[in-house]
Amino acid sequence: MIRPLAKPALVLAGVLTLGGCSGSEAATPDHPTWHNTEMNAVSRTTVAGGVAATTSMRPDGTLETVALDLVTGRRLWAHPSTMAGRLPGMGVSPPAIVETASGRTVAVAIDPARRGRWKATLVGLDGRTGARRWSRPVHSTFGPQRCGAYVCVSENTALAGARVVVLDPLTGKVAWRLPGIAEAQWSDASRVVFLRLARRPVLQAHEVVTGKVLWRVPVEQALGTGIDLSGGWSFGATANDLVGYVAPYTNPKTNKASAFGLFSVRLSDGRVNWMRPSVVRVYPSGSPGLAPVVRPVDQEGRYGGFARLAADDGRVLGQISATQVPEAGWWLAFPPRMEKVGFLRHGKPGTAFDLPTGRPADVKDAHAWSFCVTDPKPLPLKGQPAGFYSVASLCEFRLADGTRVAGSGAPPAWFTGSQNGWRMWRDEKGGLHGIKDGDGTAPGMYG
């Protein structure tokens, strides 16, 4: 069963107008670990300069930005936050956090304060103390994002004059602007790549300091004509490439699906490396830039088997056929190295297949990770539209009988990702866990 965490429909008319494991302490004592229960984290967690930041839901349904010391998990401060114009299917917006000097950071989030026609306030807060550095009024926005050493913010997304502003995190002053609606998909110290949301969406790279356009690639060049972003999208980066996924969207008037699939572009110049049209990404699974798992869909809308692809060149690393997929009633489950695909049946025997060979695998002693909850409830957020969900939690299960494994450690790296060796995840109660069991940075399921 596929669980697509897609963005909801976007209304495209003229210009683009915009109308969830019980994590125990990690079992490996050799690695620094922590568990903070003083929050109900509902967004992704962002990290910079030894500070981790997330958006938490309070008992009364309001939101707050929470900052933690990355090494200890100790709560540093909390500040009221909100969302103003963000679409539910995009999930709760996380704060953006930027390292401005060695050991010094600024967290940028949306404050509920209103003023006149402005529905909220963008604030820059000291990453260690929470002291306010600057503020900027906001009408509607998807939320802030880190863009190298800057902060990118979509503004006026519900208005015809939508734009993206690139701000100095220390002062909040505008460095440059980009007209229209766009979302940053990747950045480093010198470049940022946006997905420009339009009738004919474009990936576009800019110099992060000056805004100079470096390259641009129409998404249709990779996946064909008829792209509609209403179905959702996701991106992840390898060392040299950006791998993107555009989900299908069925037009209710024509009952026809838009073009969809997976593709890769070279970060240096935007050249299309490879493409896999007419495949859907499945969940849970790794980032498109790390361990994409997909199912092909034919012109009649029939699903094929499952395949794991190599993010660097799109080749098939392992697959099973459609005839091997069990009948309904299962949830996908993968082991830490994703060398097998499991079909979990809660409280019942499941099945598994070895991906490199496509042969059935023994499930007698097999464990695999899947969503803790298969029917998540929307968050009871105060003053927000219905349909927001917290980030998913992952639990470890025995495939032989569909029961949970008690005392599980950290979920797999393909799910959590890693930021400077630190992996973080949310448990079912909203507590945040951290473990430093590596040195690198890699994307997780949520990017």
Short mmCIF file of C-alpha atoms in Angstrom, two decimals, residues 25-446:
data_model
loop_
_atom_site.label_atom_id
_atom_site.label_comp_id
_atom_site.label_asym_id
_atom_site.label_seq_id
_atom_site.Cartn_x
_atom_site.Cartn_y
_atom_site.Cartn_z
CA GLU A 25 16.70 5.46 23.65
CA ALA A 26 19.21 4.26 21.08
CA ALA A 27 20.54 0.86 22.04
CA THR A 28 24.15 1.65 21.18
CA PRO A 29 25.83 3.32 24.18
CA ASP A 30 29.02 4.09 22.26
CA HIS A 31 27.39 7.00 20.45
CA PRO A 32 26.21 10.31 21.93
CA THR A 33 22.43 10.14 22.28
CA TRP A 34 19.62 12.18 23.76
CA HIS A 35 15.83 12.20 24.04
CA ASN A 36 13.88 15.40 24.72
CA THR A 37 10.26 14.94 25.81
CA GLU A 38 9.56 18.62 26.52
CA MET A 39 7.79 19.15 23.22
CA ASN A 40 5.47 17.74 20.61
CA ALA A 41 7.63 18.18 17.51
CA VAL A 42 5.43 18.26 14.41
CA SER A 43 7.78 19.57 11.70
CA ARG A 44 11.11 18.52 10.28
CA THR A 45 14.18 19.46 12.34
CA THR A 46 16.78 21.85 10.97
CA VAL A 47 20.38 22.11 12.18
CA ALA A 48 23.18 24.67 12.02
CA GLY A 49 26.05 25.76 14.26
CA GLY A 50 25.38 23.23 17.01
CA VAL A 51 21.70 24.16 17.32
CA ALA A 52 18.70 22.08 16.26
CA ALA A 53 15.34 23.77 15.71
CA THR A 54 11.85 22.44 15.11
CA THR A 55 8.22 23.51 15.28
CA SER A 56 6.28 22.10 18.22
CA MET A 57 2.54 22.03 18.92
CA ARG A 58 1.41 23.16 22.34
CA PRO A 59 -1.50 21.48 24.21
CA ASP A 60 -3.83 24.32 23.16
CA GLY A 61 -3.15 23.75 19.45
CA THR A 62 -0.87 26.74 18.93
CA LEU A 63 2.66 26.40 17.59
CA GLU A 64 6.07 27.38 18.85
CA THR A 65 9.62 27.32 17.56
CA VAL A 66 11.86 25.26 19.86
CA ALA A 67 15.67 25.37 19.81
CA LEU A 68 17.83 22.60 21.28
CA ASP A 69 21.52 22.19 21.93
CA LEU A 70 22.54 19.64 19.30
CA VAL A 71 25.05 17.81 21.50
CA THR A 72 22.90 17.40 24.62
CA GLY A 73 19.33 17.80 23.35
CA ARG A 74 18.77 20.39 26.08
CA ARG A 75 16.04 22.93 25.33
CA LEU A 76 17.55 26.37 24.80
CA TRP A 77 14.41 28.44 24.24
CA ALA A 78 10.94 28.50 22.71
CA HIS A 79 9.13 31.27 20.84
CA PRO A 80 5.51 31.48 19.57
CA SER A 81 5.13 30.62 15.90
CA THR A 82 2.41 30.13 13.31
CA MET A 83 1.75 29.52 9.62
CA ALA A 84 0.26 32.09 7.29
CA GLY A 85 -0.83 30.75 3.91
CA ARG A 86 1.03 27.45 3.94
CA LEU A 87 -0.82 24.57 2.28
CA PRO A 88 -1.71 21.61 4.54
CA GLY A 89 -0.18 18.95 2.31
CA MET A 90 3.19 20.66 2.63
CA GLY A 91 3.24 19.78 6.33
CA VAL A 92 4.00 22.10 9.22
CA SER A 93 6.76 24.51 8.28
CA PRO A 94 10.05 24.15 10.17
CA PRO A 95 12.16 27.16 11.15
CA ALA A 96 15.18 28.01 9.04
CA ILE A 97 18.46 28.13 10.93
CA VAL A 98 21.69 29.61 9.59
CA GLU A 99 25.20 29.70 11.02
CA THR A 100 26.40 33.30 10.74
CA ALA A 101 29.80 32.81 12.38
CA SER A 102 31.60 30.05 14.24
CA GLY A 103 29.20 28.89 16.94
CA ARG A 104 26.70 31.68 16.22
CA THR A 105 23.35 31.06 14.58
CA VAL A 106 20.10 32.80 13.67
CA ALA A 107 16.76 30.98 13.58
CA VAL A 108 14.09 32.44 11.32
CA ALA A 109 10.41 31.62 11.85
CA ILE A 110 6.89 33.04 11.51
CA ASP A 111 5.63 34.89 14.59
CA PRO A 112 1.82 35.20 15.13
CA ALA A 113 1.98 38.98 15.61
CA ARG A 114 -0.32 40.76 13.15
CA ARG A 115 -0.20 44.35 11.98
CA GLY A 116 -2.82 45.86 9.69
CA ARG A 117 -3.11 43.84 6.49
CA TRP A 118 -0.06 41.80 7.49
CA LYS A 119 -1.19 38.46 8.90
CA ALA A 120 2.04 37.52 10.68
CA THR A 121 5.64 38.56 11.23
CA LEU A 122 8.86 36.98 10.04
CA VAL A 123 11.41 37.09 12.88
CA GLY A 124 15.13 36.44 13.15
CA LEU A 125 16.06 35.04 16.56
CA ASP A 126 19.44 34.35 18.12
CA GLY A 127 19.97 30.59 17.86
CA ARG A 128 21.36 30.23 21.38
CA THR A 129 19.26 32.71 23.36
CA GLY A 130 16.12 33.32 21.30
CA ALA A 131 16.67 37.08 21.46
CA ARG A 132 15.00 38.92 18.59
CA ARG A 133 17.39 40.30 16.00
CA TRP A 134 14.94 41.68 13.42
CA SER A 135 11.40 41.37 12.09
CA ARG A 136 9.55 41.72 8.79
CA PRO A 137 5.76 41.79 8.19
CA VAL A 138 4.25 38.89 6.23
CA HIS A 139 0.96 38.52 4.36
CA SER A 140 1.19 34.88 3.20
CA THR A 141 4.14 32.54 2.85
CA PHE A 142 5.22 28.90 2.56
CA GLY A 143 7.75 29.64 5.31
CA PRO A 144 11.48 30.39 5.50
CA GLN A 145 14.25 28.17 4.13
CA ARG A 146 18.02 28.25 4.49
CA CYS A 147 19.78 29.17 1.26
CA GLY A 148 23.49 28.82 1.87
CA ALA A 149 24.39 31.61 4.28
CA TYR A 150 21.11 33.41 3.53
CA VAL A 151 17.40 32.87 4.17
CA CYS A 152 14.89 32.48 1.34
CA VAL A 153 11.28 33.36 2.03
CA SER A 154 8.26 33.12 -0.25
CA GLU A 155 6.10 36.20 0.22
CA ASN A 156 2.55 37.13 -0.80
CA THR A 157 1.90 33.59 -2.02
CA ALA A 158 -1.87 34.20 -1.87
CA LEU A 159 -1.57 37.40 -3.92
CA ALA A 160 -0.86 38.17 -7.56
CA GLY A 161 2.41 39.84 -6.59
CA ALA A 162 4.00 36.72 -5.15
CA ARG A 163 7.78 36.72 -4.87
CA VAL A 164 10.76 35.15 -3.11
CA VAL A 165 13.05 37.40 -1.09
CA VAL A 166 16.59 36.40 -0.13
CA LEU A 167 17.51 37.91 3.24
CA ASP A 168 20.65 38.52 5.25
CA PRO A 169 20.00 36.42 8.39
CA LEU A 170 21.80 38.90 10.64
CA THR A 171 19.78 41.96 9.65
CA GLY A 172 16.74 40.76 7.71
CA LYS A 173 17.67 43.09 4.84
CA VAL A 174 16.81 41.99 1.29
CA ALA A 175 19.78 40.87 -0.79
CA TRP A 176 17.71 40.15 -3.95
CA ARG A 177 14.24 39.14 -5.13
CA LEU A 178 12.77 36.58 -7.48
CA PRO A 179 9.27 37.22 -8.88
CA GLY A 180 6.60 34.51 -8.64
CA ILE A 181 6.31 31.52 -6.33
CA ALA A 182 9.30 29.26 -5.87
CA GLU A 183 10.64 26.78 -3.33
CA ALA A 184 14.34 26.18 -2.67
CA GLN A 185 15.26 22.52 -3.29
CA TRP A 186 19.02 22.68 -2.65
CA SER A 187 21.73 25.16 -1.75
CA ASP A 188 25.37 25.43 -0.77
CA ALA A 189 27.61 28.37 0.08
CA SER A 190 27.48 29.78 -3.45
CA ARG A 191 24.35 28.49 -5.21
CA VAL A 192 20.66 27.86 -4.65
CA VAL A 193 18.32 25.85 -6.88
CA PHE A 194 14.64 26.80 -6.92
CA LEU A 195 11.64 24.97 -8.28
CA ARG A 196 9.59 27.75 -9.81
CA LEU A 197 5.90 26.90 -9.43
CA ALA A 198 4.07 27.83 -12.59
CA ARG A 199 1.99 26.30 -15.38
CA ARG A 200 5.27 25.12 -16.86
CA PRO A 201 7.52 24.60 -13.82
CA VAL A 202 11.24 25.25 -14.07
CA LEU A 203 14.30 24.32 -12.03
CA GLN A 204 16.48 27.41 -11.82
CA ALA A 205 19.90 27.92 -10.21
CA HIS A 206 21.12 31.27 -8.91
CA GLU A 207 24.22 32.68 -7.34
CA VAL A 208 23.13 32.93 -3.72
CA VAL A 209 24.84 36.29 -3.11
CA THR A 210 23.88 38.20 -6.25
CA GLY A 211 20.83 36.34 -7.60
CA LYS A 212 22.48 35.89 -11.01
CA VAL A 213 20.82 33.06 -12.98
CA LEU A 214 23.30 30.24 -13.59
CA TRP A 215 21.07 27.75 -15.43
CA ARG A 216 17.45 26.84 -15.91
CA VAL A 217 15.77 23.57 -16.94
CA PRO A 218 12.05 23.15 -17.71
CA VAL A 219 10.75 20.11 -15.82
CA GLU A 220 8.97 19.08 -19.02
CA GLN A 221 12.39 18.56 -20.60
CA ALA A 222 12.84 15.57 -18.30
CA LEU A 223 9.34 14.19 -17.84
CA GLY A 224 7.44 15.33 -20.93
CA THR A 225 4.61 17.77 -21.46
CA GLY A 226 1.64 18.06 -19.17
CA ILE A 227 3.33 18.62 -15.79
CA ASP A 228 0.95 19.58 -12.97
CA LEU A 229 2.50 20.17 -9.56
CA SER A 230 -0.84 19.72 -7.81
CA GLY A 231 0.15 16.10 -7.07
CA GLY A 232 3.24 17.15 -5.13
CA TRP A 233 7.00 16.99 -5.55
CA SER A 234 10.16 16.13 -3.63
CA PHE A 235 13.90 16.51 -4.23
CA GLY A 236 17.14 15.18 -2.80
CA ALA A 237 20.78 15.69 -3.70
CA THR A 238 23.69 13.36 -4.30
CA ALA A 239 27.26 14.68 -4.28
CA ASN A 240 26.95 16.24 -7.73
CA ASP A 241 23.33 15.96 -8.83
CA LEU A 242 19.81 16.93 -7.82
CA VAL A 243 17.22 14.16 -8.09
CA GLY A 244 13.61 15.24 -8.35
CA TYR A 245 10.25 13.53 -8.19
CA VAL A 246 6.98 14.93 -9.50
CA ALA A 247 3.86 13.01 -8.50
CA PRO A 248 0.88 12.45 -10.81
CA TYR A 249 -2.25 14.54 -10.55
CA THR A 250 -5.54 13.44 -12.09
CA ASN A 251 -7.56 16.32 -13.46
CA PRO A 252 -11.15 15.87 -12.20
CA LYS A 253 -12.55 17.42 -15.40
CA THR A 254 -10.66 15.26 -17.89
CA ASN A 255 -9.89 12.27 -15.62
CA LYS A 256 -6.40 12.25 -17.13
CA ALA A 257 -3.20 12.05 -15.14
CA SER A 258 -0.43 14.59 -15.56
CA ALA A 259 3.12 13.66 -16.50
CA PHE A 260 5.10 12.31 -13.56
CA GLY A 261 8.25 10.48 -12.60
CA LEU A 262 11.83 10.78 -11.37
CA PHE A 263 14.72 12.63 -12.97
CA SER A 264 18.21 13.92 -12.23
CA VAL A 265 20.01 17.12 -13.22
CA ARG A 266 23.67 18.03 -12.82
CA LEU A 267 24.11 20.73 -10.18
CA SER A 268 26.98 22.36 -12.02
CA ASP A 269 25.07 23.21 -15.20
CA GLY A 270 21.52 21.79 -15.04
CA ARG A 271 22.14 19.10 -17.64
CA VAL A 272 19.61 16.26 -17.40
CA ASN A 273 21.48 13.09 -16.42
CA TRP A 274 18.70 10.51 -16.48
CA MET A 275 14.94 10.22 -16.30
CA ARG A 276 12.40 7.63 -15.21
CA PRO A 277 9.01 8.84 -16.38
CA SER A 278 5.74 7.20 -15.30
CA VAL A 279 6.97 5.88 -11.95
CA VAL A 280 5.58 6.81 -8.54
CA ARG A 281 7.67 7.15 -5.40
CA VAL A 282 6.54 4.90 -2.53
CA TYR A 283 6.53 5.47 1.23
CA PRO A 284 8.29 4.88 3.49
CA SER A 285 11.50 4.99 1.50
CA GLY A 286 14.70 6.97 1.20
CA SER A 287 15.11 10.39 -0.34
CA PRO A 288 15.12 10.62 -4.14
CA GLY A 289 18.78 11.62 -3.73
CA LEU A 290 19.73 8.59 -1.66
CA ALA A 291 17.58 5.46 -2.07
CA PRO A 292 14.54 6.02 -4.28
CA VAL A 293 12.03 3.16 -4.44
CA VAL A 294 9.37 3.37 -7.13
CA ARG A 295 6.52 1.56 -8.90
CA PRO A 296 5.87 1.92 -12.62
CA VAL A 297 2.37 2.86 -13.74
CA ASP A 298 1.09 2.03 -17.23
CA GLN A 299 -1.22 4.14 -19.40
CA GLU A 300 -4.27 2.41 -17.95
CA GLY A 301 -3.19 3.33 -14.42
CA ARG A 302 -2.13 -0.20 -13.44
CA TYR A 303 0.75 -0.49 -10.98
CA GLY A 304 3.77 -2.67 -11.67
CA GLY A 305 6.17 -4.15 -9.15
CA PHE A 306 8.70 -2.38 -6.96
CA ALA A 307 12.18 -1.23 -7.92
CA ARG A 308 15.01 0.41 -6.04
CA LEU A 309 16.99 2.81 -8.20
CA ALA A 310 20.52 4.18 -7.98
CA ALA A 311 20.33 7.91 -7.36
CA ASP A 312 23.51 8.64 -9.31
CA ASP A 313 22.47 7.15 -12.65
CA GLY A 314 18.90 5.86 -12.32
CA ARG A 315 19.82 2.23 -12.92
CA VAL A 316 17.73 -0.52 -11.32
CA LEU A 317 19.51 -1.98 -8.29
CA GLY A 318 16.81 -4.53 -7.58
CA GLN A 319 13.17 -5.19 -8.35
CA ILE A 320 10.20 -7.52 -8.06
CA SER A 321 7.40 -7.96 -10.57
CA ALA A 322 3.75 -7.01 -10.20
CA THR A 323 2.78 -10.68 -9.90
CA GLN A 324 4.91 -10.97 -6.75
CA VAL A 325 3.12 -8.14 -4.95
CA PRO A 326 0.64 -9.50 -2.39
CA GLU A 327 -3.02 -8.60 -2.39
CA ALA A 328 -4.23 -5.57 -0.45
CA GLY A 329 -3.85 -5.20 3.29
CA TRP A 330 -0.09 -4.67 3.61
CA TRP A 331 2.25 -1.79 4.38
CA LEU A 332 5.75 -1.39 2.99
CA ALA A 333 8.61 -2.17 5.33
CA PHE A 334 12.36 -2.05 4.72
CA PRO A 335 15.43 -3.24 6.67
CA PRO A 336 18.19 -0.73 7.45
CA ARG A 337 20.13 -1.42 4.26
CA MET A 338 17.03 -1.68 2.05
CA GLU A 339 18.31 -4.89 0.45
CA LYS A 340 14.84 -6.40 0.84
CA VAL A 341 11.30 -5.16 0.47
CA GLY A 342 8.83 -6.35 3.08
CA PHE A 343 5.05 -6.44 3.03
CA LEU A 344 3.91 -5.96 6.60
CA ARG A 345 0.52 -7.17 7.83
CA HIS A 346 -0.20 -5.91 11.32
CA GLY A 347 -0.71 -8.86 13.66
CA LYS A 348 -0.42 -11.33 10.80
CA PRO A 349 2.38 -13.08 8.88
CA GLY A 350 3.93 -10.93 6.17
CA THR A 351 6.19 -11.58 3.23
CA ALA A 352 9.49 -10.25 1.89
CA PHE A 353 11.59 -10.37 -1.25
CA ASP A 354 15.28 -9.99 -1.87
CA LEU A 355 15.59 -6.99 -4.18
CA PRO A 356 18.86 -7.84 -6.00
CA THR A 357 17.55 -11.28 -7.01
CA GLY A 358 13.78 -10.80 -6.86
CA ARG A 359 13.42 -14.07 -4.96
CA PRO A 360 11.22 -14.64 -1.88
CA ALA A 361 13.06 -14.06 1.40
CA ASP A 362 12.68 -15.93 4.68
CA VAL A 363 10.75 -13.83 7.21
CA LYS A 364 11.20 -16.12 10.22
CA ASP A 365 13.71 -13.81 11.93
CA ALA A 366 13.33 -10.78 9.65
CA HIS A 367 12.82 -7.31 11.07
CA ALA A 368 11.89 -4.26 9.01
CA TRP A 369 10.84 -0.64 9.56
CA SER A 370 7.48 0.81 8.60
CA PHE A 371 5.10 3.57 9.70
CA CYS A 372 4.10 3.24 13.35
CA VAL A 373 0.59 4.42 12.55
CA THR A 374 -1.28 3.60 9.37
CA ASP A 375 -4.21 5.94 10.00
CA PRO A 376 -2.68 9.17 11.36
CA LYS A 377 -5.01 11.86 12.64
CA PRO A 378 -4.69 15.47 11.50
CA LEU A 379 -3.23 17.89 14.00
CA PRO A 380 -5.78 19.93 16.00
CA LEU A 381 -4.08 23.21 15.15
CA LYS A 382 -5.67 26.41 16.35
CA GLY A 383 -6.39 28.97 13.65
CA GLN A 384 -5.15 26.78 10.79
CA PRO A 385 -6.99 24.92 8.02
CA ALA A 386 -7.65 21.24 8.56
CA GLY A 387 -5.32 18.66 7.05
CA PHE A 388 -1.92 19.30 8.64
CA TYR A 389 -0.11 16.20 9.93
CA SER A 390 3.04 15.80 11.97
CA VAL A 391 6.09 14.25 10.35
CA ALA A 392 5.76 10.47 10.40
CA SER A 393 7.32 8.16 12.96
CA LEU A 394 8.89 4.83 12.03
CA CYS A 395 8.75 1.61 14.08
CA GLU A 396 10.51 -1.74 13.84
CA PHE A 397 8.35 -4.82 13.19
CA ARG A 398 8.72 -8.59 12.95
CA LEU A 399 7.59 -9.63 9.49
CA ALA A 400 6.81 -13.16 10.67
CA ASP A 401 3.85 -12.08 12.78
CA GLY A 402 3.40 -8.33 12.17
CA THR A 403 4.18 -7.29 15.76
CA ARG A 404 6.35 -4.44 16.93
CA VAL A 405 9.86 -4.99 18.24
CA ALA A 406 10.10 -3.76 21.82
CA GLY A 407 13.00 -1.49 22.75
CA SER A 408 13.98 -0.63 19.19
CA GLY A 409 16.88 1.73 18.65
CA ALA A 410 17.30 4.46 16.10
CA PRO A 411 15.38 4.17 12.82
CA PRO A 412 17.46 3.55 9.67
CA ALA A 413 19.56 6.30 8.15
CA TRP A 414 17.56 6.15 4.92
CA PHE A 415 14.63 7.49 6.94
CA THR A 416 16.28 9.96 9.33
CA GLY A 417 19.00 11.30 7.09
CA SER A 418 22.06 12.81 8.78
CA GLN A 419 23.27 16.34 9.44
CA ASN A 420 26.97 16.52 10.28
CA GLY A 421 26.73 12.99 11.67
CA TRP A 422 23.67 13.69 13.82
CA ARG A 423 20.47 11.79 13.10
CA MET A 424 17.20 13.00 14.61
CA TRP A 425 13.69 11.62 14.63
CA ARG A 426 10.30 12.15 16.24
CA ASP A 427 8.65 9.43 18.31
CA GLU A 428 4.90 8.86 18.41
CA LYS A 429 4.43 11.17 21.39
CA GLY A 430 6.26 14.04 19.72
CA GLY A 431 9.50 13.67 21.64
CA LEU A 432 12.68 14.32 19.69
CA HIS A 433 15.61 11.89 19.65
CA GLY A 434 19.16 12.43 18.51
CA ILE A 435 22.18 10.18 17.94
CA LYS A 436 25.61 10.97 16.52
CA ASP A 437 26.75 7.78 14.83
CA GLY A 438 28.53 9.17 11.80
CA ASP A 439 30.29 12.19 10.32
CA GLY A 440 28.57 13.03 7.07
CA THR A 441 25.40 14.70 5.84
CA ALA A 442 22.81 12.78 3.83
CA PRO A 443 19.15 13.32 2.96
CA GLY A 444 16.37 11.40 4.69
CA MET A 445 12.82 10.63 3.64
CA TYR A 446 11.77 14.21 4.18
#
